[in-house]
Amino acid sequence: MVKILIIEDEEKLARFLELELKYEGYEVEKAFDGRSGLELVKSSLFDLVLLDIMLPGLNGIEVLRRVRQSSDIPIILLTARDTIVDKVTGLDSGADDYITKPFAIEELLARIRAVLRKKEVNNEGQLKDILVSGALSLNTKNREVHVNDELVYLTKKEFDLLHFLLEYKGIVLSREKILDRIWGYDFYGGTNAVDVYIRYLRVKLEEPFGIKIFHTVRGVGYVIKDEL
């Protein structure tokens, strides 16, 4: 059974998450401050940690940094903040993902599944280098992309964008989140850059092969999902 640790000082929220996760079949433990949460990570075996940034005693970013000194356990940050600095700091410190409060439980569950899938693939040796969606495959090691076994050349930015979308296959990523991850928090070109590069990828990967890879969610962003 997958075991999840919730480190969250809002006890009502922590209890709500505990009930929802247990309903989904996960085993759950809770901690209400950074220091006790850190001790639990060190002393027990967990498959994933949900970590709030604003914690008493030891804030979530510091907990994350200390965990990363000795463990690559998947960590999803929970934060009431929605600033670019918080996002970048969390990701640069080793977080696998983040979600901003308030959030829909369905989105959190989807992100948990995505992070756990990524961990599972990473534990399967060479498979960690390959991301696949239908006829499309991306090799993270040699930075090659194939469609129907045909090599397709992508620029660095196109490759990075495709890689990010494939990592979170099945999850809708907002233009803002894509922009933050691929272009960086100091990019001032606007979210239109995301649309432009999605178009580049469609021209190279969809149109020549008659397939659908990138799905637009109006007013939100993009998602890659396997064709039915």
Coordinates of C-alpha atoms in Angstrom, one line a residue:
M1 CA 0.0 0.0 0.0
V2 CA 1.3 3.5 -0.9
K3 CA 2.1 5.5 2.2
I4 CA 1.7 9.3 2.2
L5 CA 2.9 11.8 4.9
I6 CA 0.9 15.0 5.2
I7 CA 2.9 17.9 6.8
E8 CA 0.3 20.6 7.3
D9 CA -0.4 22.9 10.2
E10 CA -4.1 23.5 9.3
E11 CA -5.5 20.6 11.2
K12 CA -8.9 20.7 9.5
L13 CA -7.3 20.6 6.1
A14 CA -4.9 17.9 7.2
R15 CA -7.8 15.8 8.4
F16 CA -9.8 16.4 5.2
L17 CA -6.8 15.3 3.1
E18 CA -6.3 12.3 5.3
L19 CA -9.9 11.1 4.8
E20 CA -9.8 11.7 1.0
L21 CA -6.5 9.9 0.6
K22 CA -7.6 6.9 2.8
Y23 CA -10.8 6.7 0.7
E24 CA -8.5 6.4 -2.4
G25 CA -6.7 3.5 -0.7
Y26 CA -3.6 5.3 0.6
E27 CA -2.1 4.8 4.0
V28 CA -1.7 8.2 5.7
E29 CA 0.2 9.8 8.6
K30 CA 0.1 13.5 9.6
A31 CA 2.4 16.0 11.1
F32 CA 1.5 19.6 12.1
D33 CA 4.9 21.3 12.1
G34 CA 8.1 21.2 10.2
R35 CA 10.4 19.6 12.7
S36 CA 8.1 16.7 13.6
G37 CA 7.4 16.2 9.9
L38 CA 11.1 16.1 9.1
E39 CA 11.6 13.5 11.9
L40 CA 8.9 11.3 10.5
V41 CA 10.4 11.5 7.0
K42 CA 13.8 10.4 8.5
S43 CA 12.4 7.7 10.7
S44 CA 9.7 6.1 8.5
L45 CA 9.3 4.8 5.0
F46 CA 6.9 6.9 2.9
D47 CA 6.2 6.9 -0.8
L48 CA 5.2 10.6 -1.0
V49 CA 5.1 13.7 1.1
L50 CA 2.5 16.5 0.9
L51 CA 4.4 19.5 2.4
D52 CA 2.9 22.9 3.3
I53 CA 5.3 25.8 2.8
M54 CA 4.0 27.9 5.7
L55 CA 4.8 25.8 8.8
P56 CA 5.6 26.6 12.4
G57 CA 9.0 25.8 13.7
L58 CA 10.6 24.9 10.4
N59 CA 9.1 26.2 7.1
G60 CA 8.4 23.8 4.3
I61 CA 11.2 25.0 2.0
E62 CA 13.8 24.3 4.8
V63 CA 12.2 20.9 5.4
L64 CA 12.4 20.2 1.7
R65 CA 16.1 21.2 1.5
R66 CA 17.0 19.0 4.5
V67 CA 15.1 16.0 3.1
R68 CA 16.9 16.4 -0.2
Q69 CA 20.2 16.1 1.5
S70 CA 19.6 12.4 1.9
S71 CA 16.4 11.3 0.1
D72 CA 14.7 11.6 -3.3
I73 CA 11.2 10.8 -1.9
P74 CA 8.6 12.5 -4.1
I75 CA 7.4 15.8 -2.5
I76 CA 4.4 17.9 -3.6
L77 CA 4.3 21.4 -2.1
L78 CA 1.0 22.8 -0.8
T79 CA 1.0 26.6 -0.6
A80 CA -1.4 29.5 -0.1
R81 CA 1.2 31.6 -1.9
D82 CA 1.0 32.0 -5.6
T83 CA 4.0 34.1 -6.3
I84 CA 6.6 33.2 -8.9
V85 CA 9.4 33.3 -6.2
D86 CA 7.7 30.7 -4.1
K87 CA 7.2 28.4 -7.1
V88 CA 10.8 28.7 -8.4
T89 CA 12.3 28.4 -4.9
G90 CA 10.3 25.2 -4.3
L91 CA 11.1 23.6 -7.6
D92 CA 14.8 24.6 -7.3
S93 CA 14.9 23.1 -3.8
G94 CA 13.9 19.8 -5.2
A95 CA 10.1 19.7 -5.1
D96 CA 8.5 17.3 -7.6
D97 CA 5.4 19.5 -8.0
Y98 CA 3.4 22.2 -6.3
I99 CA -0.3 23.1 -6.0
T100 CA -1.7 26.4 -4.8
K101 CA -4.5 26.6 -2.2
P102 CA -7.4 26.5 -2.5
F103 CA -7.3 23.5 -4.8
A104 CA -9.8 20.8 -6.0
I105 CA -9.1 17.5 -4.4
E106 CA -9.4 15.9 -7.8
E107 CA -6.5 17.9 -9.1
L108 CA -4.4 17.0 -6.1
L109 CA -5.2 13.3 -6.5
A110 CA -4.2 13.5 -10.2
R111 CA -0.9 15.2 -9.3
I112 CA -0.2 12.5 -6.7
R113 CA -0.9 9.8 -9.3
A114 CA 1.4 11.5 -11.8
V115 CA 4.3 11.9 -9.4
L116 CA 3.9 8.3 -8.2
R117 CA 3.9 7.1 -11.8
K118 CA 7.0 9.0 -12.5
K119 CA 8.7 7.4 -9.5
E120 CA 7.5 3.9 -10.6
V121 CA 9.0 4.4 -14.0
N122 CA 12.2 5.8 -12.6
N123 CA 12.6 2.6 -10.6
E124 CA 12.5 0.5 -13.7
G125 CA 16.0 1.1 -14.9
Q126 CA 16.2 2.2 -18.5
L127 CA 12.5 3.0 -18.8
K128 CA 13.2 6.2 -16.8
D129 CA 14.8 7.7 -19.9
I130 CA 11.7 7.2 -22.1
L131 CA 8.4 9.1 -22.0
V132 CA 5.7 7.8 -24.3
S133 CA 2.3 8.9 -25.5
G134 CA 0.8 6.8 -28.3
A135 CA 3.1 6.9 -31.4
L136 CA 5.3 9.6 -29.7
S137 CA 8.4 8.8 -27.6
L138 CA 10.9 11.1 -26.0
N139 CA 14.3 10.0 -24.8
T140 CA 15.5 12.2 -21.9
K141 CA 19.0 10.8 -22.0
N142 CA 19.9 11.5 -25.7
R143 CA 17.2 14.2 -26.1
E144 CA 15.7 12.5 -29.2
V145 CA 12.0 12.5 -30.2
H146 CA 10.5 9.9 -32.4
V147 CA 7.0 9.6 -33.9
N148 CA 6.2 6.2 -35.4
D149 CA 10.0 5.4 -35.0
E150 CA 10.9 8.4 -37.2
L151 CA 13.3 10.9 -35.7
V152 CA 12.0 14.4 -35.4
Y153 CA 14.3 17.3 -34.8
L154 CA 13.3 19.8 -32.1
T155 CA 14.9 22.9 -30.8
K156 CA 16.0 23.0 -27.1
K157 CA 12.9 25.0 -26.1
E158 CA 10.6 22.8 -28.1
F159 CA 12.1 19.7 -26.5
D160 CA 11.9 21.1 -23.0
L161 CA 8.2 22.1 -23.5
L162 CA 7.3 18.6 -24.8
H163 CA 9.3 17.0 -22.0
F164 CA 7.4 19.0 -19.4
L165 CA 4.0 18.2 -20.9
L166 CA 4.8 14.5 -21.2
E167 CA 6.0 14.4 -17.5
Y168 CA 2.5 15.5 -16.5
K169 CA 0.6 13.5 -19.1
G170 CA -3.1 13.6 -18.4
I171 CA -2.9 16.7 -16.2
V172 CA -3.9 20.1 -17.6
L173 CA -1.0 22.6 -17.2
S174 CA -1.8 26.3 -17.2
R175 CA 0.0 28.6 -19.6
E176 CA 1.4 30.4 -16.6
K177 CA 2.9 27.2 -15.1
I178 CA 4.3 26.2 -18.4
L179 CA 5.8 29.7 -18.8
D180 CA 7.3 29.6 -15.3
R181 CA 8.9 26.2 -15.8
I182 CA 10.2 26.5 -19.4
W183 CA 10.9 30.2 -19.9
G184 CA 11.6 31.2 -16.2
Y185 CA 10.1 33.7 -13.8
D186 CA 12.0 36.6 -15.3
F187 CA 10.6 36.1 -18.8
Y188 CA 8.5 39.1 -19.9
G189 CA 7.2 37.9 -23.3
G190 CA 3.8 36.9 -21.9
T191 CA 1.9 33.6 -22.1
N192 CA 1.5 33.9 -25.9
A193 CA 5.0 32.3 -26.2
V194 CA 3.4 29.1 -25.0
D195 CA 0.8 29.1 -27.7
V196 CA 3.5 29.9 -30.3
Y197 CA 5.6 26.9 -29.3
I198 CA 2.7 24.6 -29.1
R199 CA 2.0 25.5 -32.7
Y200 CA 5.6 24.7 -33.6
L201 CA 5.3 21.3 -32.0
R202 CA 2.0 20.6 -33.7
V203 CA 3.6 21.4 -37.1
K204 CA 6.4 19.0 -36.4
L205 CA 4.7 16.2 -34.5
E206 CA 1.0 16.2 -35.4
E207 CA 0.5 17.4 -38.9
P208 CA 3.1 15.2 -40.8
F209 CA 1.8 12.1 -39.0
G210 CA -1.9 12.7 -38.8
I211 CA -2.1 12.3 -35.1
K212 CA -3.4 14.4 -32.1
I213 CA -1.0 14.9 -29.2
F214 CA -1.7 18.4 -27.7
H215 CA -5.1 19.2 -26.4
T216 CA -6.2 22.8 -25.7
V217 CA -8.3 23.5 -22.6
R218 CA -9.9 26.8 -23.3
G219 CA -9.0 29.5 -20.9
V220 CA -6.6 27.3 -19.0
G221 CA -3.7 25.7 -21.0
Y222 CA -2.7 22.4 -22.5
V223 CA -2.6 18.7 -21.8
I224 CA -1.1 15.6 -23.5
K225 CA -3.3 12.6 -23.3
D226 CA -3.3 9.3 -25.2
E227 CA -5.8 9.0 -28.0
L228 CA -8.7 6.7 -27.2

